[in-house]
PDB file of C-alpha atoms and ligand atoms in Angstrom:
ATOM      1  CA  UNK A   1      19.219  38.340-121.761  1.00 62.00           C
ATOM      2  CA  UNK A   2      19.311  41.587-123.635  1.00 63.00           C
ATOM      3  CA  UNK A   3      17.606  40.077-126.686  1.00 74.00           C
ATOM      4  CA  UNK A   4      13.997  41.004-127.267  1.00 88.00           C
ATOM      5  CA  UNK A   5      11.731  38.053-128.069  1.00 93.00           C
ATOM      6  CA  UNK A   6       8.577  38.202-130.130  1.00 94.00           C
ATOM      7  CA  UNK A   7       5.692  35.796-129.858  1.00 96.00           C
ATOM      8  CA  UNK A   8       3.335  35.983-132.817  1.00 94.00           C
ATOM      9  CA  UNK A   9       1.232  33.823-135.049  1.00 95.00           C
ATOM     10  CA  UNK A  10       1.434  33.694-138.821  1.00 94.00           C
ATOM     11  CA  UNK A  11      -1.228  32.526-141.212  1.00 93.00           C
ATOM     12  CA  UNK A  12      -0.451  32.583-144.925  1.00 91.00           C
ATOM     13  CA  UNK A  13       2.468  34.957-144.450  1.00 91.00           C
ATOM     14  CA  UNK A  14       0.529  37.509-142.370  1.00 92.00           C
ATOM     15  CA  UNK A  15       0.404  38.007-138.590  1.00 92.00           C
ATOM     16  CA  UNK A  16      -2.858  36.669-137.158  1.00 94.00           C
ATOM     17  CA  UNK A  17      -4.168  37.481-133.651  1.00 95.00           C
ATOM     18  CA  UNK A  18      -3.632  35.036-130.804  1.00 96.00           C
ATOM     19  CA  UNK A  19      -6.563  34.225-128.524  1.00 95.00           C
ATOM     20  CA  UNK A  20      -6.722  36.803-125.764  1.00 94.00           C
ATOM     21  CA  UNK A  21      -8.055  34.330-123.198  1.00 94.00           C
ATOM     22  CA  UNK A  22      -4.988  32.130-123.754  1.00 95.00           C
ATOM     23  CA  UNK A  23      -2.649  35.119-123.309  1.00 96.00           C
ATOM     24  CA  UNK A  24      -4.458  35.966-120.073  1.00 95.00           C
ATOM     25  CA  UNK A  25      -4.382  32.357-118.873  1.00 95.00           C
ATOM     26  CA  UNK A  26      -0.654  31.924-119.511  1.00 96.00           C
ATOM     27  CA  UNK A  27       0.760  35.336-118.577  1.00 96.00           C
ATOM     28  CA  UNK A  28      -1.874  36.526-116.046  1.00 95.00           C
ATOM     29  CA  UNK A  29      -0.584  34.363-113.151  1.00 95.00           C
ATOM     30  CA  UNK A  30       2.955  35.799-113.471  1.00 96.00           C
ATOM     31  CA  UNK A  31       1.928  39.406-114.181  1.00 96.00           C
ATOM     32  CA  UNK A  32       2.945  41.850-111.448  1.00 95.00           C
ATOM     33  CA  UNK A  33      -0.331  43.037-109.799  1.00 93.00           C
ATOM     34  CA  UNK A  34      -2.275  40.869-112.270  1.00 93.00           C
ATOM     35  CA  UNK A  35      -3.966  41.723-115.552  1.00 93.00           C
ATOM     36  CA  UNK A  36      -7.068  43.967-115.625  1.00 91.00           C
ATOM     37  CA  UNK A  37     -10.435  42.179-115.668  1.00 87.00           C
ATOM     38  CA  UNK A  38     -10.759  42.645-119.412  1.00 88.00           C
ATOM     39  CA  UNK A  39      -8.488  43.663-122.282  1.00 89.00           C
ATOM     40  CA  UNK A  40      -4.690  43.828-122.296  1.00 92.00           C
ATOM     41  CA  UNK A  41      -2.686  46.836-121.054  1.00 93.00           C
ATOM     42  CA  UNK A  42      -0.228  48.550-123.430  1.00 93.00           C
ATOM     43  CA  UNK A  43       2.603  47.002-121.471  1.00 94.00           C
ATOM     44  CA  UNK A  44       3.074  45.061-118.267  1.00 96.00           C
ATOM     45  CA  UNK A  45       5.713  43.351-116.143  1.00 96.00           C
ATOM     46  CA  UNK A  46       6.150  39.670-115.471  1.00 96.00           C
ATOM     47  CA  UNK A  47       7.765  38.148-112.402  1.00 95.00           C
ATOM     48  CA  UNK A  48       8.156  34.403-112.016  1.00 94.00           C
ATOM     49  CA  UNK A  49       8.773  32.404-108.804  1.00 92.00           C
ATOM     50  CA  UNK A  50      12.446  31.855-109.755  1.00 90.00           C
ATOM     51  CA  UNK A  51      13.012  35.629-109.649  1.00 91.00           C
ATOM     52  CA  UNK A  52      12.854  35.947-113.437  1.00 92.00           C
ATOM     53  CA  UNK A  53      11.428  39.074-115.031  1.00 94.00           C
ATOM     54  CA  UNK A  54      10.335  40.479-118.361  1.00 95.00           C
ATOM     55  CA  UNK A  55       8.546  43.478-119.774  1.00 95.00           C
ATOM     56  CA  UNK A  56       5.718  42.685-122.202  1.00 96.00           C
ATOM     57  CA  UNK A  57       4.559  45.094-124.907  1.00 95.00           C
ATOM     58  CA  UNK A  58       2.126  44.821-127.767  1.00 92.00           C
ATOM     59  CA  UNK A  59      -1.253  43.238-128.353  1.00 94.00           C
ATOM     60  CA  UNK A  60      -2.767  39.921-129.385  1.00 94.00           C
ATOM     61  CA  UNK A  61      -1.195  40.220-132.856  1.00 94.00           C
ATOM     62  CA  UNK A  62       2.366  40.439-131.561  1.00 94.00           C
ATOM     63  CA  UNK A  63       3.782  40.448-128.050  1.00 96.00           C
ATOM     64  CA  UNK A  64       7.365  41.493-127.428  1.00 95.00           C
ATOM     65  CA  UNK A  65       9.279  40.407-124.346  1.00 95.00           C
ATOM     66  CA  UNK A  66      12.234  42.555-123.318  1.00 93.00           C
ATOM     67  CA  UNK A  67      14.686  42.504-120.365  1.00 91.00           C
ATOM     68  CA  UNK A  68      14.051  38.790-120.079  1.00 91.00           C
ATOM     69  CA  UNK A  69      15.710  36.881-117.249  1.00 89.00           C
ATOM     70  CA  UNK A  70      15.123  33.419-115.820  1.00 87.00           C
ATOM     71  CA  UNK A  71      14.094  30.099-117.283  1.00 89.00           C
ATOM     72  CA  UNK A  72      10.444  30.274-116.098  1.00 93.00           C
ATOM     73  CA  UNK A  73       9.775  33.396-118.163  1.00 94.00           C
ATOM     74  CA  UNK A  74      10.995  31.496-121.221  1.00 93.00           C
ATOM     75  CA  UNK A  75       8.776  28.565-120.232  1.00 94.00           C
ATOM     76  CA  UNK A  76       5.763  30.897-120.190  1.00 95.00           C
ATOM     77  CA  UNK A  77       6.716  32.252-123.585  1.00 95.00           C
ATOM     78  CA  UNK A  78       6.993  28.729-124.956  1.00 93.00           C
ATOM     79  CA  UNK A  79       3.658  27.741-123.464  1.00 94.00           C
ATOM     80  CA  UNK A  80       1.973  30.819-124.892  1.00 95.00           C
ATOM     81  CA  UNK A  81       3.281  29.979-128.347  1.00 94.00           C
ATOM     82  CA  UNK A  82       2.349  26.310-128.007  1.00 92.00           C
ATOM     83  CA  UNK A  83      -1.238  27.031-126.955  1.00 93.00           C
ATOM     84  CA  UNK A  84      -1.890  29.779-129.489  1.00 94.00           C
ATOM     85  CA  UNK A  85      -0.069  28.166-132.432  1.00 91.00           C
ATOM     86  CA  UNK A  86       2.368  31.078-132.475  1.00 94.00           C
ATOM     87  CA  UNK A  87       6.104  31.100-133.153  1.00 93.00           C
ATOM     88  CA  UNK A  88       8.856  32.404-130.898  1.00 93.00           C
ATOM     89  CA  UNK A  89      11.169  34.825-132.617  1.00 91.00           C
ATOM     90  CA  UNK A  90      14.293  35.916-130.727  1.00 87.00           C
ATOM     91  CA  UNK A  91      15.767  38.995-132.402  1.00 84.00           C
ATOM     92  CA  UNK A  92      18.440  38.099-134.994  1.00 79.00           C
ATOM     93  CA  UNK A  93      17.993  34.365-134.332  1.00 78.00           C
ATOM     94  CA  UNK A  94      16.053  31.713-136.220  1.00 81.00           C
ATOM     95  CA  UNK A  95      12.319  31.476-135.563  1.00 89.00           C
ATOM     96  CA  UNK A  96      11.148  28.496-133.496  1.00 90.00           C
ATOM     97  CA  UNK A  97       8.342  26.495-135.089  1.00 88.00           C
ATOM     98  CA  UNK A  98       6.389  23.583-133.607  1.00 85.00           C
ATOM     99  CA  UNK A  99       5.602  21.739-136.800  1.00 83.00           C
ATOM    100  CA  UNK A 100       7.309  21.568-140.165  1.00 82.00           C
ATOM    101  CA  UNK A 101       3.829  21.929-141.581  1.00 81.00           C
ATOM    102  CA  UNK A 102       3.635  25.487-140.189  1.00 84.00           C
ATOM    103  CA  UNK A 103       6.668  26.674-142.117  1.00 88.00           C
ATOM    104  CA  UNK A 104       4.454  27.529-145.097  1.00 88.00           C
ATOM    105  CA  UNK A 105       2.620  30.103-142.969  1.00 92.00           C
ATOM    106  CA  UNK A 106       5.758  32.161-142.376  1.00 93.00           C
ATOM    107  CA  UNK A 107       6.490  35.108-144.685  1.00 91.00           C
ATOM    108  CA  UNK A 108       8.597  33.976-147.625  1.00 87.00           C
ATOM    109  CA  UNK A 109      12.338  34.614-147.340  1.00 85.00           C
ATOM    110  CA  UNK A 110      14.956  34.225-144.606  1.00 84.00           C
ATOM    111  CA  UNK A 111      12.385  33.849-141.851  1.00 86.00           C
ATOM    112  CA  UNK A 112      10.874  30.810-143.543  1.00 88.00           C
ATOM    113  CA  UNK A 113      14.159  29.377-144.788  1.00 84.00           C
ATOM    114  CA  UNK A 114      15.950  29.477-141.416  1.00 83.00           C
ATOM    115  CA  UNK A 115      13.109  28.575-139.039  1.00 85.00           C
ATOM    116  CA  UNK A 116      13.913  25.695-136.671  1.00 84.00           C
ATOM    117  CA  UNK A 117      11.306  23.074-135.859  1.00 82.00           C
ATOM    118  CA  UNK A 118      11.142  22.111-132.183  1.00 81.00           C
ATOM    119  CA  UNK A 119       8.670  19.253-131.627  1.00 76.00           C
ATOM    120  CA  UNK A 120       5.886  20.062-129.114  1.00 73.00           C
ATOM    121  CA  UNK A 121       7.155  17.345-126.729  1.00 74.00           C
ATOM    122  CA  UNK A 122      10.440  19.259-126.178  1.00 77.00           C
ATOM    123  CA  UNK A 123       8.976  22.710-126.679  1.00 84.00           C
ATOM    124  CA  UNK A 124       9.996  24.698-123.600  1.00 86.00           C
ATOM    125  CA  UNK A 125      12.022  27.601-122.305  1.00 87.00           C
ATOM    126  CA  UNK A 126      15.084  25.428-122.633  1.00 84.00           C
ATOM    127  CA  UNK A 127      14.635  24.985-126.381  1.00 81.00           C
ATOM    128  CA  UNK A 128      14.407  28.766-126.732  1.00 83.00           C
ATOM    129  CA  UNK A 129      17.631  29.136-124.757  1.00 81.00           C
ATOM    130  CA  UNK A 130      19.391  26.662-127.006  1.00 76.00           C
ATOM    131  CA  UNK A 131      18.605  28.707-130.074  1.00 75.00           C
ATOM    132  CA  UNK A 132      19.693  31.945-128.455  1.00 75.00           C
ATOM    133  CA  UNK A 133      22.771  30.843-126.495  1.00 63.00           C
ATOM    134  CA  UNK A 134      25.029  29.657-129.333  1.00 56.00           C
ATOM    135  CA  UNK A 135      25.184  33.184-130.755  1.00 47.00           C
ATOM    136  CA  UNK A 136      28.488  34.749-129.738  1.00 50.00           C
ATOM    137  CA  UNK A 137      28.337  37.915-127.733  1.00 49.00           C
ATOM    138  CA  UNK A 138      29.131  40.889-129.916  1.00 49.00           C
ATOM    139  CA  UNK A 139      32.866  41.567-129.618  1.00 53.00           C
ATOM    140  CA  UNK A 140      33.651  44.300-127.182  1.00 63.00           C
ATOM    141  CA  UNK A 141      37.253  45.052-128.085  1.00 74.00           C
ATOM    142  CA  UNK A 142      38.657  48.323-126.945  1.00 79.00           C
ATOM    143  CA  UNK A 143      39.811  50.677-129.664  1.00 80.00           C
ATOM    144  CA  UNK A 144      43.503  49.972-130.339  1.00 83.00           C
ATOM    145  CA  UNK A 145      45.902  52.803-129.484  1.00 88.00           C
ATOM    146  CA  UNK A 146      46.705  55.373-132.165  1.00 88.00           C
ATOM    147  CA  UNK A 147      50.264  56.012-133.240  1.00 93.00           C
ATOM    148  CA  UNK A 148      51.568  59.275-134.634  1.00 94.00           C
ATOM    149  CA  UNK A 149      53.839  57.521-137.159  1.00 96.00           C
ATOM    150  CA  UNK A 150      51.906  54.353-137.962  1.00 95.00           C
ATOM    151  CA  UNK A 151      48.362  53.776-139.182  1.00 92.00           C
ATOM    152  CA  UNK A 152      48.289  50.452-137.333  1.00 88.00           C
ATOM    153  CA  UNK A 153      47.745  48.558-140.624  1.00 85.00           C
ATOM    154  CA  UNK A 154      49.087  45.008-140.471  1.00 82.00           C
ATOM    155  CA  UNK A 155      50.659  45.521-137.051  1.00 89.00           C
ATOM    156  CA  UNK A 156      48.112  43.919-134.722  1.00 88.00           C
ATOM    157  CA  UNK A 157      45.507  41.192-134.506  1.00 87.00           C
ATOM    158  CA  UNK A 158      42.532  40.612-132.171  1.00 84.00           C
ATOM    159  CA  UNK A 159      43.514  38.486-129.172  1.00 87.00           C
ATOM    160  CA  UNK A 160      41.922  37.305-125.939  1.00 87.00           C
ATOM    161  CA  UNK A 161      45.251  36.333-124.369  1.00 90.00           C
ATOM    162  CA  UNK A 162      46.890  38.453-121.680  1.00 94.00           C
ATOM    163  CA  UNK A 163      49.827  40.583-122.860  1.00 95.00           C
ATOM    164  CA  UNK A 164      53.218  39.081-121.946  1.00 97.00           C
ATOM    165  CA  UNK A 165      54.461  42.518-120.884  1.00 95.00           C
ATOM    166  CA  UNK A 166      51.622  44.106-118.888  1.00 93.00           C
ATOM    167  CA  UNK A 167      49.687  40.906-118.114  1.00 93.00           C
ATOM    168  CA  UNK A 168      46.381  42.465-119.121  1.00 90.00           C
ATOM    169  CA  UNK A 169      43.859  41.272-121.666  1.00 88.00           C
ATOM    170  CA  UNK A 170      43.812  44.257-124.004  1.00 87.00           C
ATOM    171  CA  UNK A 171      41.941  42.684-126.914  1.00 86.00           C
ATOM    172  CA  UNK A 172      44.874  43.110-129.326  1.00 90.00           C
ATOM    173  CA  UNK A 173      48.304  41.613-129.841  1.00 93.00           C
ATOM    174  CA  UNK A 174      51.168  43.185-131.772  1.00 95.00           C
ATOM    175  CA  UNK A 175      52.216  41.030-134.738  1.00 92.00           C
ATOM    176  CA  UNK A 176      55.149  42.973-136.195  1.00 92.00           C
ATOM    177  CA  UNK A 177      58.897  42.623-135.714  1.00 93.00           C
ATOM    178  CA  UNK A 178      60.552  43.012-132.276  1.00 95.00           C
ATOM    179  CA  UNK A 179      64.255  43.759-131.928  1.00 94.00           C
ATOM    180  CA  UNK A 180      66.252  43.209-128.744  1.00 93.00           C
ATOM    181  CA  UNK A 181      67.908  40.143-127.210  1.00 91.00           C
ATOM    182  CA  UNK A 182      65.752  40.238-124.043  1.00 92.00           C
ATOM    183  CA  UNK A 183      62.488  40.994-125.783  1.00 94.00           C
ATOM    184  CA  UNK A 184      59.751  38.398-126.365  1.00 95.00           C
ATOM    185  CA  UNK A 185      59.180  38.076-130.098  1.00 93.00           C
ATOM    186  CA  UNK A 186      55.430  37.769-129.713  1.00 93.00           C
ATOM    187  CA  UNK A 187      52.599  38.386-127.261  1.00 96.00           C
ATOM    188  CA  UNK A 188      53.126  42.108-126.605  1.00 97.00           C
ATOM    189  CA  UNK A 189      50.014  44.296-126.723  1.00 94.00           C
ATOM    190  CA  UNK A 190      50.069  47.493-128.805  1.00 94.00           C
ATOM    191  CA  UNK A 191      49.429  49.594-125.670  1.00 92.00           C
ATOM    192  CA  UNK A 192      52.763  48.458-124.232  1.00 94.00           C
ATOM    193  CA  UNK A 193      54.375  49.810-127.414  1.00 95.00           C
ATOM    194  CA  UNK A 194      52.436  53.080-127.365  1.00 92.00           C
ATOM    195  CA  UNK A 195      53.166  53.691-123.669  1.00 90.00           C
ATOM    196  CA  UNK A 196      56.853  52.714-124.032  1.00 92.00           C
ATOM    197  CA  UNK A 197      56.450  49.916-121.489  1.00 94.00           C
ATOM    198  CA  UNK A 198      57.967  47.210-123.703  1.00 96.00           C
ATOM    199  CA  UNK A 199      60.922  49.427-124.637  1.00 96.00           C
ATOM    200  CA  UNK A 200      61.643  50.233-120.974  1.00 95.00           C
ATOM    201  CA  UNK A 201      61.174  46.705-119.709  1.00 96.00           C
ATOM    202  CA  UNK A 202      63.035  44.733-122.385  1.00 96.00           C
ATOM    203  CA  UNK A 203      65.099  47.369-124.174  1.00 96.00           C
ATOM    204  CA  UNK A 204      62.987  46.446-127.181  1.00 96.00           C
ATOM    205  CA  UNK A 205      62.709  48.414-130.403  1.00 96.00           C
ATOM    206  CA  UNK A 206      60.194  47.761-133.134  1.00 96.00           C
ATOM    207  CA  UNK A 207      61.984  49.495-135.971  1.00 95.00           C
ATOM    208  CA  UNK A 208      65.576  49.316-137.009  1.00 91.00           C
ATOM    209  CA  UNK A 209      66.692  51.935-139.498  1.00 92.00           C
ATOM    210  CA  UNK A 210      65.531  55.486-140.128  1.00 95.00           C
ATOM    211  CA  UNK A 211      66.278  56.757-143.608  1.00 93.00           C
ATOM    212  CA  UNK A 212      67.289  60.418-143.118  1.00 93.00           C
ATOM    213  CA  UNK A 213      67.880  62.968-140.381  1.00 94.00           C
ATOM    214  CA  UNK A 214      65.216  63.573-137.739  1.00 97.00           C
ATOM    215  CA  UNK A 215      65.371  65.057-134.239  1.00 97.00           C
ATOM    216  CA  UNK A 216      66.389  62.556-131.521  1.00 97.00           C
ATOM    217  CA  UNK A 217      62.957  62.655-129.942  1.00 96.00           C
ATOM    218  CA  UNK A 218      61.339  61.650-133.262  1.00 97.00           C
ATOM    219  CA  UNK A 219      63.871  58.882-133.786  1.00 97.00           C
ATOM    220  CA  UNK A 220      63.145  57.452-130.330  1.00 97.00           C
ATOM    221  CA  UNK A 221      59.422  57.643-130.909  1.00 96.00           C
ATOM    222  CA  UNK A 222      59.742  55.707-134.191  1.00 97.00           C
ATOM    223  CA  UNK A 223      62.146  53.096-132.862  1.00 97.00           C
ATOM    224  CA  UNK A 224      60.699  52.536-129.367  1.00 97.00           C
ATOM    225  CA  UNK A 225      57.063  53.590-129.384  1.00 96.00           C
ATOM    226  CA  UNK A 226      55.892  52.806-132.920  1.00 97.00           C
ATOM    227  CA  UNK A 227      54.938  49.393-134.331  1.00 96.00           C
ATOM    228  CA  UNK A 228      57.301  47.987-136.926  1.00 95.00           C
ATOM    229  CA  UNK A 229      56.489  47.363-140.550  1.00 90.00           C
ATOM    230  CA  UNK A 230      55.377  43.860-141.462  1.00 80.00           C
ATOM    231  CA  UNK A 231      57.957  43.161-144.152  1.00 78.00           C
ATOM    232  CA  UNK A 232      60.135  40.563-145.838  1.00 72.00           C
ATOM    233  CA  UNK A 233      63.332  42.255-144.732  1.00 76.00           C
ATOM    234  CA  UNK A 234      63.779  45.037-142.203  1.00 69.00           C
ATOM    235  CA  UNK A 235      62.692  48.082-144.139  1.00 79.00           C
ATOM    236  CA  UNK A 236      63.865  51.642-143.681  1.00 90.00           C
ATOM    237  CA  UNK A 237      61.576  54.161-142.056  1.00 96.00           C
ATOM    238  CA  UNK A 238      61.115  56.981-144.539  1.00 96.00           C
ATOM    239  CA  UNK A 239      61.382  60.665-143.644  1.00 97.00           C
ATOM    240  CA  UNK A 240      60.343  63.895-145.349  1.00 97.00           C
ATOM    241  CA  UNK A 241      60.427  67.595-144.450  1.00 97.00           C
ATOM    242  CA  UNK A 242      62.685  66.858-141.470  1.00 97.00           C
ATOM    243  CA  UNK A 243      60.137  64.563-139.785  1.00 97.00           C
ATOM    244  CA  UNK A 244      59.441  60.855-139.836  1.00 97.00           C
ATOM    245  CA  UNK A 245      56.748  59.997-142.363  1.00 97.00           C
ATOM    246  CA  UNK A 246      53.615  58.125-141.299  1.00 97.00           C
ATOM    247  CA  UNK A 247      53.484  54.496-142.411  1.00 95.00           C
ATOM    248  CA  UNK A 248      50.170  53.885-144.188  1.00 94.00           C
ATOM    249  CA  UNK A 249      50.149  50.261-145.420  1.00 91.00           C
ATOM    250  CA  UNK A 250      51.940  47.544-147.374  1.00 90.00           C
ATOM    251  CA  UNK A 251      51.049  48.220-151.022  1.00 92.00           C
ATOM    252  CA  UNK A 252      51.074  46.485-154.396  1.00 93.00           C
ATOM    253  CA  UNK A 253      50.804  47.884-157.917  1.00 94.00           C
ATOM    254  CA  UNK A 254      47.028  48.097-157.499  1.00 91.00           C
ATOM    255  CA  UNK A 255      47.136  50.198-154.306  1.00 91.00           C
ATOM    256  CA  UNK A 256      49.913  52.416-155.691  1.00 94.00           C
ATOM    257  CA  UNK A 257      47.863  53.454-158.747  1.00 91.00           C
ATOM    258  CA  UNK A 258      46.372  56.230-156.635  1.00 91.00           C
ATOM    259  CA  UNK A 259      49.743  57.554-155.463  1.00 95.00           C
ATOM    260  CA  UNK A 260      51.870  58.630-158.455  1.00 95.00           C
ATOM    261  CA  UNK A 261      54.238  60.509-156.126  1.00 95.00           C
ATOM    262  CA  UNK A 262      54.994  57.258-154.302  1.00 96.00           C
ATOM    263  CA  UNK A 263      55.553  55.423-157.603  1.00 96.00           C
ATOM    264  CA  UNK A 264      58.040  58.137-158.621  1.00 94.00           C
ATOM    265  CA  UNK A 265      59.922  57.573-155.369  1.00 92.00           C
ATOM    266  CA  UNK A 266      60.138  53.855-156.159  1.00 94.00           C
ATOM    267  CA  UNK A 267      61.384  54.592-159.688  1.00 93.00           C
ATOM    268  CA  UNK A 268      64.161  56.737-158.267  1.00 90.00           C
ATOM    269  CA  UNK A 269      65.087  53.953-155.862  1.00 87.00           C
ATOM    270  CA  UNK A 270      65.271  51.388-158.695  1.00 89.00           C
ATOM    271  CA  UNK A 271      67.308  53.793-160.834  1.00 87.00           C
ATOM    272  CA  UNK A 272      69.875  53.936-158.028  1.00 87.00           C
ATOM    273  CA  UNK A 273      70.220  50.174-158.333  1.00 86.00           C
ATOM    274  CA  UNK A 274      71.218  50.759-161.997  1.00 89.00           C
ATOM    275  CA  UNK A 275      68.193  48.925-163.464  1.00 90.00           C
ATOM    276  CA  UNK A 276      67.024  49.424-167.052  1.00 91.00           C
ATOM    277  CA  UNK A 277      63.683  51.163-167.660  1.00 90.00           C
ATOM    278  CA  UNK A 278      62.107  47.850-168.756  1.00 93.00           C
ATOM    279  CA  UNK A 279      63.254  46.080-165.637  1.00 93.00           C
ATOM    280  CA  UNK A 280      61.934  48.907-163.448  1.00 93.00           C
ATOM    281  CA  UNK A 281      58.529  48.773-165.171  1.00 93.00           C
ATOM    282  CA  UNK A 282      58.319  45.005-164.769  1.00 94.00           C
ATOM    283  CA  UNK A 283      59.262  45.325-161.106  1.00 94.00           C
ATOM    284  CA  UNK A 284      56.665  48.018-160.390  1.00 95.00           C
ATOM    285  CA  UNK A 285      53.968  45.935-162.107  1.00 95.00           C
ATOM    286  CA  UNK A 286      54.878  42.890-160.013  1.00 94.00           C
ATOM    287  CA  UNK A 287      54.508  44.683-156.657  1.00 94.00           C
ATOM    288  CA  UNK A 288      51.981  42.934-154.431  1.00 92.00           C
ATOM    289  CA  UNK A 289      50.625  43.954-151.024  1.00 87.00           C
ATOM    290  CA  UNK A 290      50.609  40.344-149.782  1.00 83.00           C
ATOM    291  CA  UNK A 291      53.509  38.730-151.577  1.00 85.00           C
ATOM    292  CA  UNK A 292      56.971  39.896-152.453  1.00 87.00           C
ATOM    293  CA  UNK A 293      58.068  42.199-153.867  1.00 90.00           C
ATOM    294  CA  UNK A 294      56.049  44.538-151.642  1.00 92.00           C
ATOM    295  CA  UNK A 295      56.085  48.324-151.428  1.00 93.00           C
ATOM    296  CA  UNK A 296      55.590  50.227-148.153  1.00 94.00           C
ATOM    297  CA  UNK A 297      53.511  53.338-148.492  1.00 95.00           C
ATOM    298  CA  UNK A 298      54.192  56.378-146.286  1.00 96.00           C
ATOM    299  CA  UNK A 299      52.829  59.911-146.158  1.00 96.00           C
ATOM    300  CA  UNK A 300      54.746  62.982-145.082  1.00 97.00           C
ATOM    301  CA  UNK A 301      53.150  64.394-141.922  1.00 96.00           C
ATOM    302  CA  UNK A 302      54.185  67.905-142.942  1.00 96.00           C
ATOM    303  CA  UNK A 303      53.493  68.311-146.681  1.00 97.00           C
ATOM    304  CA  UNK A 304      51.298  65.271-147.393  1.00 95.00           C
ATOM    305  CA  UNK A 305      53.554  63.838-150.125  1.00 96.00           C
ATOM    306  CA  UNK A 306      53.281  60.069-150.497  1.00 96.00           C
ATOM    307  CA  UNK A 307      56.498  58.063-150.382  1.00 95.00           C
ATOM    308  CA  UNK A 308      57.337  54.424-150.774  1.00 95.00           C
ATOM    309  CA  UNK A 309      60.169  51.988-150.503  1.00 92.00           C
ATOM    310  CA  UNK A 310      60.107  48.321-151.387  1.00 90.00           C
ATOM    311  CA  UNK A 311      61.772  45.071-150.477  1.00 78.00           C
ATOM    312  CA  UNK A 312      62.227  41.526-151.685  1.00 68.00           C
ATOM    313  CA  UNK A 313      64.432  38.709-150.522  1.00 59.00           C
TER     314      UNK A 313
HETATM  315 ZN1   ZN B 401      50.699  45.073-122.691  1.00 70.71          ZN
HETATM  316 ZN1   ZN B 402      57.108  66.533-146.753  1.00 70.71          ZN
END
């Protein structure tokens, strides 16, 4: 277990020393090369008959146990706490108490509020394990791939399933649109998009229409190796300065407040539809990142201008 554990005793909110002879009696027999005849070393190693180990630091006021392995080490820790009236405190987990009555001795706050009472009859290494085990391991997801034309926003979700294309558990699944009769509509990892694997294998594309002229290589990158835009209809990929723009995020009126150049682009688009000024204003105010109508915010990779288009069904 990579968690450090602390064994310490509280009286009236303050740490109070444990009896040194009890520490020696409980930990001495499993200390590598034994404890010195008197006093406690700054740190020492434990080894139990089941092959368990731990490193002990501190003094009678607070002992920390690190690199803990094996049930018998936990049993020793529990016994030490039981015989000294101490608590066991695994890092970032609730404190283990032996009696409800002792709760009042803990420092006020979270420590006291969340402490768990384990009755002395069941007080053992196993009860410590039960408090520690339920905590999920911290997620160790790889960083998702980066795309030149897409920020990644709204295009993928964490997943522990293997990718349908490469068969590997990559930690992420693509959640945007997939075009192509042979292509699976879900279950592709974003790496298979970035590395063109899904496009080669299924003839899949992830975007449909590019709005403007760009070099063939750019068009292929956007259609085949760039996630699509999570949208109500299939939106156009915007271009500027002869290059594809980078998709930033779905945006509502609130998000667009910071991008007047993008709002202007939307106004021009609405004007082309022949809408009155009032109708355009009402439409722009109603834009919502999560509900239609939604705007799609882009940024020119060359000049930095923000652009947007919108859709509704
Ligand atoms: Zn894959
Ligand atoms: Zn530009």
